[in-house]
Amino acid sequence: MLSGCAAAPSTLAPQGQGAAEIAMLWWIMFWLATGVFIAVMGLLFYALFRSRTGHPEESQTESRRDNLLIIGGGVTTLIILVVVYFFTLRTINVLAAATPEAEFTIEVVGRQWWWEVYYPNQQVITANEIHIPVGQRVALKVTSGDVIHSFWVPQLHGKIDMIPGQTNTLWLQADRPGQYYGVCAEYCGIQHAKMAFIVVAEPLDEFREWLEQQSRPAVEAGDPLTQEGQELFLSTNCSQCHTISGTSASGTLGPDLTHFASRSTLGAGILPNTREHLAQWILNPQQIKQGNLMPATQLTEPKLEALVAYLQNLE
Ligand code: CUA
């Protein structure tokens, strides 16, 4: 119960139509269950404390009344179940609606333990941060690159499984601009709990600007320090696992880093994307997120500084 007091995003504070439908169904069930609880408790106390006269005549009317209560209880149960059934079907229907009219499609691939995000129409690829235009539906296609994950943004929509070899679809809509926290909702290995992401909902023109910016190749390394960092990146293991478009780095094992500095988190939603955290991550990612695919590195302080400067330059 105490975990309910945490400031985590609540499904009962919906910010989009999908989550609002789910929250409404929840409240309908909550109030029905509350009514049932009060009625059952009332009947229980009535049964405990009613006076029994013992007269044969009166006990006959009493048993008739009891029979009526039993039948009434059965009929009420049936009505409640039908009502819940109706509202559940209605919610499922709204949530599962296809969105052929969606202007933007986003493909998300779950990986142990991060999210690959792809905008096929704009040829934009990023990770762990999904931008959407506010107040409009985007179509989501999700799958997995390894084990089963589940895509969940509690304040925007229900969960959807990400299954290897299968594509599931969902629509997403945020009614207000803002950042919405997303998590993996299917146990997928040791770092399941650290598989998070954010959804950034922004006005349409800002969203288009973001798309345009993300579709460009990486900015060129300007000053000597970032240049040194770039050389280091391209000449070491980094480039075998990560892609930075516009350079020779084209690895696909880890997240695309072309616009790494424009993202607000590091390690799939678990740390703010700052110089200090990035340096820690590069030196020993296993300490922060044990079991992930990135190995520790041995870099001297100046080399680390150059590498961090280069990556933080990739707006
Ligand atoms: Cu991915 Cu749990």
Tab-separated table of C-alpha atoms and ligand atoms in Angstrom:
chain	number	residue	atom	x	y	z
A	1	MET	CA	0.000	0.000	0.000
A	2	LEU	CA	2.893	2.336	0.789
A	3	SER	CA	4.194	2.003	-2.770
A	4	GLY	CA	0.943	3.630	-3.828
A	5	CYS	CA	2.180	6.837	-2.179
A	6	ALA	CA	5.196	7.021	-4.494
A	7	ALA	CA	5.278	9.841	-7.009
A	8	ALA	CA	5.337	7.363	-9.886
A	9	PRO	CA	3.038	8.166	-12.806
A	10	SER	CA	-0.416	6.945	-11.933
A	11	THR	CA	-2.813	5.257	-14.319
A	12	LEU	CA	-5.497	7.145	-12.404
A	13	ALA	CA	-4.038	10.473	-13.563
A	14	PRO	CA	-4.523	9.896	-17.302
A	15	GLN	CA	-3.132	12.384	-19.831
A	16	GLY	CA	-4.461	10.782	-22.991
A	17	GLN	CA	-7.635	9.193	-24.306
A	18	GLY	CA	-6.391	5.597	-24.014
A	19	ALA	CA	-5.419	5.933	-20.373
A	20	ALA	CA	-8.607	7.917	-19.653
A	21	GLU	CA	-10.734	5.027	-20.941
A	22	ILE	CA	-8.848	2.559	-18.770
A	23	ALA	CA	-9.115	4.816	-15.720
A	24	MET	CA	-12.863	5.196	-16.257
A	25	LEU	CA	-13.326	1.427	-16.416
A	26	TRP	CA	-11.290	1.139	-13.235
A	27	TRP	CA	-13.488	3.666	-11.418
A	28	ILE	CA	-16.682	1.948	-12.592
A	29	MET	CA	-15.384	-1.346	-11.212
A	30	PHE	CA	-14.145	0.332	-8.051
A	31	TRP	CA	-17.495	1.913	-7.215
A	32	LEU	CA	-19.438	-1.234	-8.104
A	33	ALA	CA	-17.139	-3.273	-5.865
A	34	THR	CA	-17.519	-0.685	-3.103
A	35	GLY	CA	-21.315	-0.949	-3.394
A	36	VAL	CA	-21.131	-4.745	-3.261
A	37	PHE	CA	-18.873	-4.604	-0.212
A	38	ILE	CA	-21.195	-2.240	1.666
A	39	ALA	CA	-24.279	-4.301	0.750
A	40	VAL	CA	-22.673	-7.600	1.801
A	41	MET	CA	-21.474	-6.121	5.090
A	42	GLY	CA	-24.939	-4.669	5.709
A	43	LEU	CA	-26.597	-8.040	5.114
A	44	LEU	CA	-24.006	-9.739	7.290
A	45	PHE	CA	-24.791	-7.431	10.209
A	46	TYR	CA	-28.512	-7.804	9.559
A	47	ALA	CA	-28.121	-11.603	9.754
A	48	LEU	CA	-26.040	-11.345	12.919
A	49	PHE	CA	-28.259	-8.990	14.862
A	50	ARG	CA	-31.825	-9.556	13.709
A	51	SER	CA	-34.070	-10.884	16.420
A	52	ARG	CA	-35.543	-14.321	16.052
A	53	THR	CA	-38.960	-14.804	17.572
A	54	GLY	CA	-39.153	-18.562	17.284
A	55	HIS	CA	-42.893	-18.544	16.478
A	56	PRO	CA	-43.584	-21.026	13.655
A	57	GLU	CA	-45.856	-18.566	11.796
A	58	GLU	CA	-43.387	-15.711	11.895
A	59	SER	CA	-40.440	-17.913	10.939
A	60	GLN	CA	-42.363	-18.880	7.799
A	61	THR	CA	-42.578	-15.231	6.631
A	62	GLU	CA	-38.949	-14.838	7.621
A	63	SER	CA	-37.824	-17.725	5.446
A	64	ARG	CA	-39.863	-16.327	2.551
A	65	ARG	CA	-38.054	-13.018	2.993
A	66	ASP	CA	-34.718	-14.822	3.127
A	67	ASN	CA	-35.479	-16.588	-0.143
A	68	LEU	CA	-36.280	-13.243	-1.741
A	69	LEU	CA	-32.964	-11.863	-0.480
A	70	ILE	CA	-31.052	-14.821	-1.968
A	71	ILE	CA	-32.771	-14.504	-5.365
A	72	GLY	CA	-32.346	-10.719	-5.271
A	73	GLY	CA	-28.631	-11.181	-4.556
A	74	GLY	CA	-28.234	-13.531	-7.509
A	75	VAL	CA	-30.034	-11.206	-9.910
A	76	THR	CA	-28.035	-8.178	-8.698
A	77	THR	CA	-24.770	-10.109	-9.218
A	78	LEU	CA	-25.818	-10.950	-12.748
A	79	ILE	CA	-26.689	-7.322	-13.510
A	80	ILE	CA	-23.345	-6.114	-12.123
A	81	LEU	CA	-21.413	-8.659	-14.188
A	82	VAL	CA	-23.282	-7.688	-17.354
A	83	VAL	CA	-22.592	-3.990	-16.707
A	84	VAL	CA	-18.863	-4.662	-16.134
A	85	TYR	CA	-18.771	-6.902	-19.203
A	86	PHE	CA	-20.352	-4.175	-21.325
A	87	PHE	CA	-17.954	-1.458	-20.162
A	88	THR	CA	-14.955	-3.797	-20.549
A	89	LEU	CA	-15.903	-4.615	-24.143
A	90	ARG	CA	-16.399	-0.930	-24.824
A	91	THR	CA	-12.945	-0.064	-23.433
A	92	ILE	CA	-11.264	-2.888	-25.365
A	93	ASN	CA	-12.983	-1.684	-28.512
A	94	VAL	CA	-11.765	1.900	-28.090
A	95	LEU	CA	-8.213	0.816	-27.211
A	96	ALA	CA	-7.892	-1.659	-30.067
A	97	ALA	CA	-9.240	0.710	-32.718
A	98	ALA	CA	-7.058	0.768	-35.799
A	99	THR	CA	-5.583	4.155	-36.722
A	100	PRO	CA	-5.303	4.279	-40.496
A	101	GLU	CA	-5.604	8.061	-40.309
A	102	ALA	CA	-2.468	8.443	-38.161
A	103	GLU	CA	-0.067	10.778	-39.911
A	104	PHE	CA	2.926	9.570	-37.945
A	105	THR	CA	4.038	5.998	-37.445
A	106	ILE	CA	6.654	4.984	-34.944
A	107	GLU	CA	8.315	1.603	-34.704
A	108	VAL	CA	9.724	0.579	-31.366
A	109	VAL	CA	11.931	-2.446	-30.813
A	110	GLY	CA	12.464	-3.684	-27.272
A	111	ARG	CA	15.983	-4.857	-26.503
A	112	GLN	CA	17.694	-6.029	-23.329
A	113	TRP	CA	17.464	-3.361	-21.855
A	114	TRP	CA	16.701	-0.370	-23.985
A	115	TRP	CA	14.319	0.842	-26.676
A	116	GLU	CA	15.126	1.382	-30.307
A	117	VAL	CA	12.855	4.011	-31.816
A	118	TYR	CA	12.368	4.411	-35.543
A	119	TYR	CA	10.272	6.857	-37.601
A	120	PRO	CA	10.139	5.035	-40.965
A	121	ASN	CA	8.616	7.887	-42.996
A	122	GLN	CA	11.213	10.379	-41.861
A	123	GLN	CA	14.117	7.918	-41.654
A	124	VAL	CA	14.796	8.979	-38.096
A	125	ILE	CA	16.335	6.570	-35.661
A	126	THR	CA	16.821	7.214	-31.962
A	127	ALA	CA	16.584	5.439	-28.628
A	128	ASN	CA	14.830	5.587	-25.277
A	129	GLU	CA	13.011	8.819	-26.056
A	130	ILE	CA	9.882	8.982	-28.176
A	131	HIS	CA	8.648	12.322	-29.411
A	132	ILE	CA	5.021	12.686	-30.442
A	133	PRO	CA	2.852	15.614	-31.513
A	134	VAL	CA	0.412	16.637	-28.793
A	135	GLY	CA	-3.339	16.127	-29.253
A	136	GLN	CA	-3.092	13.718	-32.148
A	137	ARG	CA	-2.874	9.990	-32.580
A	138	VAL	CA	0.337	8.357	-33.650
A	139	ALA	CA	0.444	4.732	-34.738
A	140	LEU	CA	2.870	2.536	-32.891
A	141	LYS	CA	4.308	-0.738	-34.150
A	142	VAL	CA	6.175	-2.695	-31.550
A	143	THR	CA	8.289	-5.816	-31.635
A	144	SER	CA	11.299	-7.269	-29.855
A	145	GLY	CA	14.871	-8.012	-30.849
A	146	ASP	CA	15.402	-10.665	-28.184
A	147	VAL	CA	12.967	-11.693	-25.435
A	148	ILE	CA	9.411	-10.599	-24.675
A	149	HIS	CA	9.105	-7.046	-23.357
A	150	SER	CA	6.030	-4.940	-22.768
A	151	PHE	CA	5.619	-1.307	-23.774
A	152	TRP	CA	3.764	0.783	-21.208
A	153	VAL	CA	3.223	4.500	-20.725
A	154	PRO	CA	0.808	4.438	-17.759
A	155	GLN	CA	-0.571	7.942	-18.282
A	156	LEU	CA	-1.189	7.525	-22.011
A	157	HIS	CA	-2.330	3.996	-22.786
A	158	GLY	CA	-2.453	0.363	-21.699
A	159	LYS	CA	0.369	-2.128	-22.018
A	160	ILE	CA	1.262	-3.928	-25.202
A	161	ASP	CA	3.554	-6.938	-25.465
A	162	MET	CA	6.657	-6.777	-27.630
A	163	ILE	CA	7.134	-10.258	-29.010
A	164	PRO	CA	10.076	-11.440	-31.141
A	165	GLY	CA	8.990	-12.200	-34.698
A	166	GLN	CA	5.625	-10.489	-34.308
A	167	THR	CA	4.503	-6.889	-34.706
A	168	ASN	CA	1.824	-5.549	-32.395
A	169	THR	CA	0.120	-2.234	-32.929
A	170	LEU	CA	-1.096	0.476	-30.641
A	171	TRP	CA	-1.993	4.110	-30.895
A	172	LEU	CA	-0.707	6.767	-28.598
A	173	GLN	CA	-2.123	10.174	-27.854
A	174	ALA	CA	-1.240	12.807	-25.281
A	175	ASP	CA	-3.736	15.573	-24.584
A	176	ARG	CA	-1.232	17.959	-23.031
A	177	PRO	CA	2.399	18.744	-23.801
A	178	GLY	CA	4.820	17.198	-21.367
A	179	GLN	CA	7.077	14.286	-20.592
A	180	TYR	CA	5.527	10.959	-19.817
A	181	TYR	CA	7.355	8.145	-18.141
A	182	GLY	CA	7.355	4.735	-19.826
A	183	VAL	CA	8.469	1.367	-18.541
A	184	CYS	CA	8.905	-2.225	-19.570
A	185	ALA	CA	6.029	-4.181	-18.063
A	186	GLU	CA	7.144	-7.741	-18.752
A	187	TYR	CA	9.973	-9.331	-16.836
A	188	CYS	CA	12.808	-9.583	-19.372
A	189	GLY	CA	15.948	-10.306	-17.418
A	190	ILE	CA	18.154	-8.910	-14.697
A	191	GLN	CA	17.730	-5.248	-15.676
A	192	HIS	CA	14.016	-5.328	-16.396
A	193	ALA	CA	13.450	-2.699	-13.703
A	194	LYS	CA	15.947	-0.374	-15.409
A	195	MET	CA	14.314	-0.475	-18.812
A	196	ALA	CA	12.580	2.868	-18.961
A	197	PHE	CA	11.987	5.594	-21.503
A	198	ILE	CA	10.208	8.898	-21.852
A	199	VAL	CA	7.561	10.100	-24.239
A	200	VAL	CA	7.854	13.778	-25.080
A	201	ALA	CA	4.600	15.286	-26.305
A	202	GLU	CA	5.071	18.650	-27.975
A	203	PRO	CA	3.173	21.020	-30.271
A	204	LEU	CA	3.117	19.906	-33.902
A	205	ASP	CA	5.615	22.458	-35.243
A	206	GLU	CA	8.091	21.716	-32.455
A	207	PHE	CA	7.676	18.029	-33.172
A	208	ARG	CA	8.326	18.556	-36.886
A	209	GLU	CA	11.390	20.618	-36.024
A	210	TRP	CA	12.635	17.810	-33.806
A	211	LEU	CA	12.093	15.265	-36.598
A	212	GLU	CA	13.928	17.470	-39.051
A	213	GLN	CA	16.817	17.941	-36.650
A	214	GLN	CA	17.011	14.214	-35.889
A	215	SER	CA	17.075	13.295	-39.558
A	216	ARG	CA	20.272	15.254	-40.145
A	217	PRO	CA	23.680	13.583	-39.872
A	218	ALA	CA	25.680	14.232	-36.736
A	219	VAL	CA	27.252	17.644	-36.226
A	220	GLU	CA	30.910	17.816	-37.165
A	221	ALA	CA	33.452	17.809	-34.403
A	222	GLY	CA	34.627	21.428	-34.152
A	223	ASP	CA	37.275	22.132	-31.546
A	224	PRO	CA	40.404	19.979	-31.013
A	225	LEU	CA	38.973	18.277	-27.912
A	226	THR	CA	35.820	16.988	-29.620
A	227	GLN	CA	37.893	16.082	-32.662
A	228	GLU	CA	40.136	13.985	-30.470
A	229	GLY	CA	37.026	12.408	-28.947
A	230	GLN	CA	35.658	11.580	-32.370
A	231	GLU	CA	38.918	9.956	-33.465
A	232	LEU	CA	38.901	7.932	-30.278
A	233	PHE	CA	35.299	6.869	-30.840
A	234	LEU	CA	35.919	5.814	-34.422
A	235	SER	CA	39.179	4.001	-33.751
A	236	THR	CA	38.064	1.945	-30.756
A	237	ASN	CA	35.340	-0.567	-29.948
A	238	CYS	CA	32.682	2.165	-29.635
A	239	SER	CA	32.069	2.327	-33.361
A	240	GLN	CA	31.514	-1.413	-33.657
A	241	CYS	CA	28.378	-1.273	-31.542
A	242	HIS	CA	27.040	2.253	-32.078
A	243	THR	CA	26.075	4.222	-35.138
A	244	ILE	CA	26.804	7.907	-35.596
A	245	SER	CA	25.458	8.900	-38.959
A	246	GLY	CA	27.854	10.962	-41.050
A	247	THR	CA	30.821	9.033	-39.646
A	248	SER	CA	32.175	5.532	-40.213
A	249	ALA	CA	30.586	4.294	-36.967
A	250	SER	CA	27.783	1.972	-38.007
A	251	GLY	CA	27.377	-0.656	-35.284
A	252	THR	CA	23.852	-1.747	-34.469
A	253	LEU	CA	24.284	-3.619	-31.219
A	254	GLY	CA	23.777	-0.533	-29.060
A	255	PRO	CA	21.656	2.621	-29.352
A	256	ASP	CA	22.220	5.016	-32.251
A	257	LEU	CA	24.214	7.968	-30.916
A	258	THR	CA	23.872	10.412	-33.833
A	259	HIS	CA	21.933	12.894	-31.684
A	260	PHE	CA	22.845	11.490	-28.313
A	261	ALA	CA	23.205	14.871	-26.613
A	262	SER	CA	19.643	15.830	-27.514
A	263	ARG	CA	18.296	13.050	-25.311
A	264	SER	CA	17.585	13.783	-21.697
A	265	THR	CA	18.406	10.407	-20.212
A	266	LEU	CA	21.180	7.868	-20.242
A	267	GLY	CA	21.133	4.073	-19.946
A	268	ALA	CA	17.469	3.811	-21.036
A	269	GLY	CA	15.744	6.337	-18.828
A	270	ILE	CA	17.671	5.651	-15.649
A	271	LEU	CA	20.068	8.610	-15.326
A	272	PRO	CA	19.977	12.256	-16.387
A	273	ASN	CA	22.200	12.726	-19.416
A	274	THR	CA	25.029	14.745	-17.853
A	275	ARG	CA	28.779	14.765	-18.354
A	276	GLU	CA	29.402	13.105	-14.978
A	277	HIS	CA	26.944	10.287	-15.589
A	278	LEU	CA	28.226	9.762	-19.107
A	279	ALA	CA	31.820	9.517	-17.866
A	280	GLN	CA	30.747	6.980	-15.213
A	281	TRP	CA	28.799	5.030	-17.788
A	282	ILE	CA	31.678	4.871	-20.276
A	283	LEU	CA	34.168	3.770	-17.621
A	284	ASN	CA	32.002	1.100	-16.078
A	285	PRO	CA	28.503	0.588	-17.459
A	286	GLN	CA	28.302	-2.723	-15.614
A	287	GLN	CA	28.373	-0.938	-12.294
A	288	ILE	CA	25.329	1.127	-13.244
A	289	LYS	CA	23.438	-1.536	-15.161
A	290	GLN	CA	24.902	-4.950	-14.591
A	291	GLY	CA	24.494	-7.430	-17.416
A	292	ASN	CA	24.033	-4.947	-20.261
A	293	LEU	CA	26.049	-5.541	-23.420
A	294	MET	CA	28.479	-2.659	-23.046
A	295	PRO	CA	31.875	-3.607	-21.605
A	296	ALA	CA	33.899	-1.458	-19.246
A	297	THR	CA	36.630	0.683	-20.760
A	298	GLN	CA	40.062	1.683	-19.580
A	299	LEU	CA	40.595	5.254	-20.597
A	300	THR	CA	42.989	7.791	-19.196
A	301	GLU	CA	41.400	10.902	-17.755
A	302	PRO	CA	42.209	13.163	-20.778
A	303	LYS	CA	40.913	10.570	-23.248
A	304	LEU	CA	37.723	10.119	-21.286
A	305	GLU	CA	37.260	13.860	-21.207
A	306	ALA	CA	37.669	14.068	-24.987
A	307	LEU	CA	35.212	11.236	-25.586
A	308	VAL	CA	32.623	12.775	-23.266
A	309	ALA	CA	33.097	16.174	-24.924
A	310	TYR	CA	32.519	14.604	-28.337
A	311	LEU	CA	29.358	12.745	-27.321
A	312	GLN	CA	27.925	15.724	-25.462
A	313	ASN	CA	28.461	17.722	-28.620
A	314	LEU	CA	26.134	15.476	-30.640
A	315	GLU	CA	23.000	17.586	-30.371
B	1	CUA	CU1	12.061	-5.341	-21.060
B	1	CUA	CU2	11.196	-5.964	-18.961
